[in-house]
Amino acid sequence: MQHVFYKGTDETKPVLLLLHGTGGNEESLIGLAREIDETASILSVRGNVLENGMPRFFRRLAEGVFDMEDLIFRTKELYDFLSEAAQQHGFDRKQVVAIGYSNGANIAASLLFHYENALAGAILHHPMVPRRGIELPKLSSIPVFIGAGTNDPMCTAQESEDLGSLLISAGANVTTKWFNFGHQLTMPEVVAAKEWYNNIYA
């Protein structure tokens, strides 16, 4: 998968896996990651699917309607890539914390839904429930931050609540913060994510 890797100055910190929204690329969230933790290593990945020329991490049939077969395939592709990247760049595969926005948050959530040891934690900005009606792996106390919009037209409040509930039922330690800014990623949300991150990883 096309990606960039920036080695951090503090190797005790998590490796931040950056997963962009629709139309983004591997450079889109670098500034966000540095805002969260300027000392951590960064692995930023470009989605392998194109929708009208815009990179995404998996196909969708319509807005809010995921192509489940492709979602499952692309989730495994990303899961396998993380092991390859850990070998290539020399970081601890068990210390990967995802930061995803929109489509990127959805593929990060899908990693948690499908694999027990996929991530050490996740910051999910405006995610949806990737799949329903499946049994989740054990997510023993994995810390997850969900940034949600009270009036998000693409990701309803119910989606955010359902996702939090499903992750909690699988054992994850979920913190959900609500913001009145629709679907966009705003500075107050970034600040809240940074405070959450510092409470766990600083």
PDB file of C-alpha atoms in Angstrom:
ATOM      1  CA  MET A   1       0.000   0.000   0.000  1.00  0.00           C
ATOM      2  CA  GLN A   2       1.257   3.482  -0.828  1.00  0.00           C
ATOM      3  CA  HIS A   3       2.390   5.116   2.390  1.00  0.00           C
ATOM      4  CA  VAL A   4       4.876   7.343   4.166  1.00  0.00           C
ATOM      5  CA  PHE A   5       6.712   6.602   7.409  1.00  0.00           C
ATOM      6  CA  TYR A   6       8.239   9.219   9.684  1.00  0.00           C
ATOM      7  CA  LYS A   7      10.336   7.897  12.563  1.00  0.00           C
ATOM      8  CA  GLY A   8       9.544   9.658  15.817  1.00  0.00           C
ATOM      9  CA  THR A   9      11.934  10.907  18.467  1.00  0.00           C
ATOM     10  CA  ASP A  10      10.362   8.793  21.238  1.00  0.00           C
ATOM     11  CA  GLU A  11      10.219   5.076  20.435  1.00  0.00           C
ATOM     12  CA  THR A  12       8.295   4.350  23.653  1.00  0.00           C
ATOM     13  CA  LYS A  13       5.283   6.113  22.121  1.00  0.00           C
ATOM     14  CA  PRO A  14       2.719   4.372  19.902  1.00  0.00           C
ATOM     15  CA  VAL A  15       3.111   4.355  16.142  1.00  0.00           C
ATOM     16  CA  LEU A  16       0.320   6.548  14.782  1.00  0.00           C
ATOM     17  CA  LEU A  17      -1.458   4.923  11.827  1.00  0.00           C
ATOM     18  CA  LEU A  18      -3.116   7.678   9.776  1.00  0.00           C
ATOM     19  CA  LEU A  19      -6.178   6.824   7.687  1.00  0.00           C
ATOM     20  CA  HIS A  20      -7.594   9.681   5.615  1.00  0.00           C
ATOM     21  CA  GLY A  21     -11.147  10.471   4.554  1.00  0.00           C
ATOM     22  CA  THR A  22     -12.520  10.187   1.007  1.00  0.00           C
ATOM     23  CA  GLY A  23     -10.376  12.191  -1.399  1.00  0.00           C
ATOM     24  CA  GLY A  24      -7.447  12.457   1.003  1.00  0.00           C
ATOM     25  CA  ASN A  25      -4.021  10.860   0.747  1.00  0.00           C
ATOM     26  CA  GLU A  26      -1.063   9.804   2.857  1.00  0.00           C
ATOM     27  CA  GLU A  27      -0.138  13.443   3.560  1.00  0.00           C
ATOM     28  CA  SER A  28      -3.608  14.645   4.619  1.00  0.00           C
ATOM     29  CA  LEU A  29      -3.446  13.890   8.352  1.00  0.00           C
ATOM     30  CA  ILE A  30       0.264  14.466   9.075  1.00  0.00           C
ATOM     31  CA  GLY A  31      -0.462  17.814  10.702  1.00  0.00           C
ATOM     32  CA  LEU A  32      -3.192  16.234  12.821  1.00  0.00           C
ATOM     33  CA  ALA A  33      -0.837  13.489  14.016  1.00  0.00           C
ATOM     34  CA  ARG A  34       1.848  16.018  14.948  1.00  0.00           C
ATOM     35  CA  GLU A  35      -0.803  17.964  16.886  1.00  0.00           C
ATOM     36  CA  ILE A  36      -1.729  14.815  18.820  1.00  0.00           C
ATOM     37  CA  ASP A  37       1.892  13.724  19.504  1.00  0.00           C
ATOM     38  CA  GLU A  38       4.855  15.374  17.807  1.00  0.00           C
ATOM     39  CA  THR A  39       7.288  12.768  19.197  1.00  0.00           C
ATOM     40  CA  ALA A  40       5.546   9.603  17.922  1.00  0.00           C
ATOM     41  CA  SER A  41       6.377   7.721  14.733  1.00  0.00           C
ATOM     42  CA  ILE A  42       3.843   8.109  11.915  1.00  0.00           C
ATOM     43  CA  LEU A  43       2.692   5.522   9.375  1.00  0.00           C
ATOM     44  CA  SER A  44       0.283   7.176   6.947  1.00  0.00           C
ATOM     45  CA  VAL A  45      -1.451   5.092   4.291  1.00  0.00           C
ATOM     46  CA  ARG A  46      -3.295   5.931   1.081  1.00  0.00           C
ATOM     47  CA  GLY A  47      -6.492   4.016   0.386  1.00  0.00           C
ATOM     48  CA  ASN A  48      -6.281   1.544  -2.522  1.00  0.00           C
ATOM     49  CA  VAL A  49      -9.779   2.230  -3.910  1.00  0.00           C
ATOM     50  CA  LEU A  50     -10.691   5.118  -6.214  1.00  0.00           C
ATOM     51  CA  GLU A  51     -14.178   6.665  -6.280  1.00  0.00           C
ATOM     52  CA  ASN A  52     -14.447   9.208  -9.104  1.00  0.00           C
ATOM     53  CA  GLY A  53     -10.684   9.633  -8.847  1.00  0.00           C
ATOM     54  CA  MET A  54     -10.736  10.104  -5.060  1.00  0.00           C
ATOM     55  CA  PRO A  55      -8.812   7.643  -2.854  1.00  0.00           C
ATOM     56  CA  ARG A  56     -10.833   5.617  -0.333  1.00  0.00           C
ATOM     57  CA  PHE A  57     -10.110   2.561   1.799  1.00  0.00           C
ATOM     58  CA  PHE A  58     -13.046   0.481   0.512  1.00  0.00           C
ATOM     59  CA  ARG A  59     -15.878   0.720  -1.991  1.00  0.00           C
ATOM     60  CA  ARG A  60     -19.388   1.825  -1.210  1.00  0.00           C
ATOM     61  CA  LEU A  61     -22.600   1.163  -3.125  1.00  0.00           C
ATOM     62  CA  ALA A  62     -24.083   4.548  -2.185  1.00  0.00           C
ATOM     63  CA  GLU A  63     -23.457   7.177   0.468  1.00  0.00           C
ATOM     64  CA  GLY A  64     -23.588   5.342   3.787  1.00  0.00           C
ATOM     65  CA  VAL A  65     -24.003   1.924   2.083  1.00  0.00           C
ATOM     66  CA  PHE A  66     -20.793  -0.105   2.240  1.00  0.00           C
ATOM     67  CA  ASP A  67     -19.723  -2.804  -0.207  1.00  0.00           C
ATOM     68  CA  MET A  68     -19.315  -5.479   2.469  1.00  0.00           C
ATOM     69  CA  GLU A  69     -17.311  -7.893   0.353  1.00  0.00           C
ATOM     70  CA  ASP A  70     -14.825  -5.146  -0.488  1.00  0.00           C
ATOM     71  CA  LEU A  71     -14.779  -3.886   3.108  1.00  0.00           C
ATOM     72  CA  ILE A  72     -13.776  -7.342   4.386  1.00  0.00           C
ATOM     73  CA  PHE A  73     -11.122  -7.733   1.654  1.00  0.00           C
ATOM     74  CA  ARG A  74      -9.633  -4.252   2.203  1.00  0.00           C
ATOM     75  CA  THR A  75      -9.633  -4.661   5.988  1.00  0.00           C
ATOM     76  CA  LYS A  76      -7.542  -7.829   5.644  1.00  0.00           C
ATOM     77  CA  GLU A  77      -5.306  -6.063   3.126  1.00  0.00           C
ATOM     78  CA  LEU A  78      -4.622  -3.265   5.626  1.00  0.00           C
ATOM     79  CA  TYR A  79      -4.195  -5.728   8.510  1.00  0.00           C
ATOM     80  CA  ASP A  80      -1.587  -7.690   6.547  1.00  0.00           C
ATOM     81  CA  PHE A  81       0.130  -4.498   5.404  1.00  0.00           C
ATOM     82  CA  LEU A  82       0.658  -3.388   9.019  1.00  0.00           C
ATOM     83  CA  SER A  83       2.744  -6.485   9.719  1.00  0.00           C
ATOM     84  CA  GLU A  84       4.778  -5.903   6.556  1.00  0.00           C
ATOM     85  CA  ALA A  85       5.294  -2.227   7.420  1.00  0.00           C
ATOM     86  CA  ALA A  86       6.422  -3.094  10.952  1.00  0.00           C
ATOM     87  CA  GLN A  87       9.147  -5.328   9.487  1.00  0.00           C
ATOM     88  CA  GLN A  88      10.086  -2.822   6.795  1.00  0.00           C
ATOM     89  CA  HIS A  89      10.324   0.191   9.110  1.00  0.00           C
ATOM     90  CA  GLY A  90      11.352  -1.557  12.334  1.00  0.00           C
ATOM     91  CA  PHE A  91       8.530  -0.695  14.700  1.00  0.00           C
ATOM     92  CA  ASP A  92       6.543  -2.755  17.204  1.00  0.00           C
ATOM     93  CA  ARG A  93       3.424  -4.114  15.461  1.00  0.00           C
ATOM     94  CA  LYS A  94       1.672  -4.289  18.838  1.00  0.00           C
ATOM     95  CA  GLN A  95       1.988  -0.540  19.423  1.00  0.00           C
ATOM     96  CA  VAL A  96      -0.071   0.784  16.503  1.00  0.00           C
ATOM     97  CA  VAL A  97      -2.732   3.383  17.347  1.00  0.00           C
ATOM     98  CA  ALA A  98      -4.985   4.406  14.468  1.00  0.00           C
ATOM     99  CA  ILE A  99      -6.135   7.963  13.806  1.00  0.00           C
ATOM    100  CA  GLY A 100      -8.865   7.926  11.183  1.00  0.00           C
ATOM    101  CA  TYR A 101     -11.316  10.434   9.767  1.00  0.00           C
ATOM    102  CA  SER A 102     -14.599   9.506   8.069  1.00  0.00           C
ATOM    103  CA  ASN A 103     -13.800   6.681   5.597  1.00  0.00           C
ATOM    104  CA  GLY A 104     -10.449   6.205   7.356  1.00  0.00           C
ATOM    105  CA  ALA A 105     -12.192   5.962  10.727  1.00  0.00           C
ATOM    106  CA  ASN A 106     -14.506   3.334   9.243  1.00  0.00           C
ATOM    107  CA  ILE A 107     -11.644   1.095   8.079  1.00  0.00           C
ATOM    108  CA  ALA A 108      -9.977   1.534  11.493  1.00  0.00           C
ATOM    109  CA  ALA A 109     -13.218   0.473  13.173  1.00  0.00           C
ATOM    110  CA  SER A 110     -13.383  -2.460  10.762  1.00  0.00           C
ATOM    111  CA  LEU A 111      -9.917  -3.579  11.902  1.00  0.00           C
ATOM    112  CA  LEU A 112     -11.263  -3.672  15.469  1.00  0.00           C
ATOM    113  CA  PHE A 113     -14.402  -5.528  14.339  1.00  0.00           C
ATOM    114  CA  HIS A 114     -12.467  -8.250  12.505  1.00  0.00           C
ATOM    115  CA  TYR A 115      -9.142  -8.800  14.295  1.00  0.00           C
ATOM    116  CA  GLU A 116      -8.370  -9.245  17.982  1.00  0.00           C
ATOM    117  CA  ASN A 117      -4.886  -7.747  17.942  1.00  0.00           C
ATOM    118  CA  ALA A 118      -5.170  -5.290  15.069  1.00  0.00           C
ATOM    119  CA  LEU A 119      -4.666  -2.073  17.048  1.00  0.00           C
ATOM    120  CA  ALA A 120      -3.441  -0.949  20.454  1.00  0.00           C
ATOM    121  CA  GLY A 121      -5.922   1.924  20.371  1.00  0.00           C
ATOM    122  CA  ALA A 122      -7.853   4.191  18.016  1.00  0.00           C
ATOM    123  CA  ILE A 123      -8.951   7.783  17.552  1.00  0.00           C
ATOM    124  CA  LEU A 124     -12.016   7.677  15.306  1.00  0.00           C
ATOM    125  CA  HIS A 125     -13.246  10.995  13.920  1.00  0.00           C
ATOM    126  CA  HIS A 126     -16.835  10.692  12.615  1.00  0.00           C
ATOM    127  CA  PRO A 127     -16.941   6.910  12.169  1.00  0.00           C
ATOM    128  CA  MET A 128     -19.860   4.657  11.255  1.00  0.00           C
ATOM    129  CA  VAL A 129     -20.579   1.058  12.249  1.00  0.00           C
ATOM    130  CA  PRO A 130     -18.607  -0.974   9.656  1.00  0.00           C
ATOM    131  CA  ARG A 131     -20.652  -4.162   9.972  1.00  0.00           C
ATOM    132  CA  ARG A 132     -23.675  -5.274  11.944  1.00  0.00           C
ATOM    133  CA  GLY A 133     -24.761  -8.705  13.078  1.00  0.00           C
ATOM    134  CA  ILE A 134     -21.302 -10.177  13.639  1.00  0.00           C
ATOM    135  CA  GLU A 135     -19.543 -11.224  16.823  1.00  0.00           C
ATOM    136  CA  LEU A 136     -16.621  -8.946  17.570  1.00  0.00           C
ATOM    137  CA  PRO A 137     -13.245 -10.238  18.749  1.00  0.00           C
ATOM    138  CA  LYS A 138     -12.197  -9.636  22.348  1.00  0.00           C
ATOM    139  CA  LEU A 139     -11.046  -6.023  22.587  1.00  0.00           C
ATOM    140  CA  SER A 140      -9.737  -6.295  26.138  1.00  0.00           C
ATOM    141  CA  SER A 141      -9.634  -2.705  27.420  1.00  0.00           C
ATOM    142  CA  ILE A 142      -8.411  -1.305  24.060  1.00  0.00           C
ATOM    143  CA  PRO A 143      -8.800   2.472  24.360  1.00  0.00           C
ATOM    144  CA  VAL A 144     -10.973   4.092  21.684  1.00  0.00           C
ATOM    145  CA  PHE A 145     -11.852   7.759  21.236  1.00  0.00           C
ATOM    146  CA  ILE A 146     -14.895   8.586  19.102  1.00  0.00           C
ATOM    147  CA  GLY A 147     -15.348  12.155  17.899  1.00  0.00           C
ATOM    148  CA  ALA A 148     -18.966  12.561  16.808  1.00  0.00           C
ATOM    149  CA  GLY A 149     -21.149  15.321  15.386  1.00  0.00           C
ATOM    150  CA  THR A 150     -24.543  16.004  16.944  1.00  0.00           C
ATOM    151  CA  ASN A 151     -25.798  17.156  13.524  1.00  0.00           C
ATOM    152  CA  ASP A 152     -23.517  15.159  11.235  1.00  0.00           C
ATOM    153  CA  PRO A 153     -25.456  14.606   7.965  1.00  0.00           C
ATOM    154  CA  MET A 154     -23.210  11.718   6.836  1.00  0.00           C
ATOM    155  CA  CYS A 155     -22.838   9.904  10.146  1.00  0.00           C
ATOM    156  CA  THR A 156     -25.885  10.118  12.394  1.00  0.00           C
ATOM    157  CA  ALA A 157     -25.652  10.386  16.158  1.00  0.00           C
ATOM    158  CA  GLN A 158     -27.259   6.931  16.325  1.00  0.00           C
ATOM    159  CA  GLU A 159     -24.381   5.480  14.259  1.00  0.00           C
ATOM    160  CA  SER A 160     -21.838   6.884  16.722  1.00  0.00           C
ATOM    161  CA  GLU A 161     -23.822   5.622  19.705  1.00  0.00           C
ATOM    162  CA  ASP A 162     -24.241   2.166  18.159  1.00  0.00           C
ATOM    163  CA  LEU A 163     -20.535   1.922  17.355  1.00  0.00           C
ATOM    164  CA  GLY A 164     -19.583   2.871  20.909  1.00  0.00           C
ATOM    165  CA  SER A 165     -21.987   0.315  22.350  1.00  0.00           C
ATOM    166  CA  LEU A 166     -20.727  -2.492  20.112  1.00  0.00           C
ATOM    167  CA  LEU A 167     -17.082  -1.760  20.964  1.00  0.00           C
ATOM    168  CA  ILE A 168     -17.864  -1.551  24.688  1.00  0.00           C
ATOM    169  CA  SER A 169     -19.724  -4.873  24.544  1.00  0.00           C
ATOM    170  CA  ALA A 170     -16.536  -6.418  23.083  1.00  0.00           C
ATOM    171  CA  GLY A 171     -14.479  -5.069  25.998  1.00  0.00           C
ATOM    172  CA  ALA A 172     -13.056  -1.834  24.567  1.00  0.00           C
ATOM    173  CA  ASN A 173     -12.652   1.245  26.749  1.00  0.00           C
ATOM    174  CA  VAL A 174     -14.597   3.839  24.732  1.00  0.00           C
ATOM    175  CA  THR A 175     -14.767   7.616  25.199  1.00  0.00           C
ATOM    176  CA  THR A 176     -17.218   9.492  22.970  1.00  0.00           C
ATOM    177  CA  LYS A 177     -17.111  13.279  22.637  1.00  0.00           C
ATOM    178  CA  TRP A 178     -19.835  15.237  20.854  1.00  0.00           C
ATOM    179  CA  PHE A 179     -19.378  18.368  18.755  1.00  0.00           C
ATOM    180  CA  ASN A 180     -21.933  20.587  17.048  1.00  0.00           C
ATOM    181  CA  PHE A 181     -20.035  20.961  13.762  1.00  0.00           C
ATOM    182  CA  GLY A 182     -21.536  18.432  11.327  1.00  0.00           C
ATOM    183  CA  HIS A 183     -19.108  16.077   9.574  1.00  0.00           C
ATOM    184  CA  GLN A 184     -16.015  18.272   9.507  1.00  0.00           C
ATOM    185  CA  LEU A 185     -12.994  17.766  11.747  1.00  0.00           C
ATOM    186  CA  THR A 186     -12.564  20.899  13.862  1.00  0.00           C
ATOM    187  CA  MET A 187      -9.943  22.120  16.308  1.00  0.00           C
ATOM    188  CA  PRO A 188     -12.074  21.544  19.440  1.00  0.00           C
ATOM    189  CA  GLU A 189     -12.366  17.887  18.431  1.00  0.00           C
ATOM    190  CA  VAL A 190      -8.615  17.622  17.839  1.00  0.00           C
ATOM    191  CA  VAL A 191      -7.947  19.184  21.258  1.00  0.00           C
ATOM    192  CA  ALA A 192     -10.300  16.680  22.921  1.00  0.00           C
ATOM    193  CA  ALA A 193      -8.586  13.791  21.127  1.00  0.00           C
ATOM    194  CA  LYS A 194      -5.180  15.072  22.231  1.00  0.00           C
ATOM    195  CA  GLU A 195      -6.302  15.326  25.867  1.00  0.00           C
ATOM    196  CA  TRP A 196      -7.655  11.770  25.697  1.00  0.00           C
ATOM    197  CA  TYR A 197      -4.412  10.535  24.098  1.00  0.00           C
ATOM    198  CA  ASN A 198      -2.232  12.269  26.691  1.00  0.00           C
ATOM    199  CA  ASN A 199      -4.228  10.685  29.539  1.00  0.00           C
ATOM    200  CA  ILE A 200      -3.369   7.233  28.170  1.00  0.00           C
ATOM    201  CA  TYR A 201      -0.034   7.486  26.391  1.00  0.00           C
ATOM    202  CA  ALA A 202       1.833  10.524  27.732  1.00  0.00           C
TER     203      ALA A 202
END
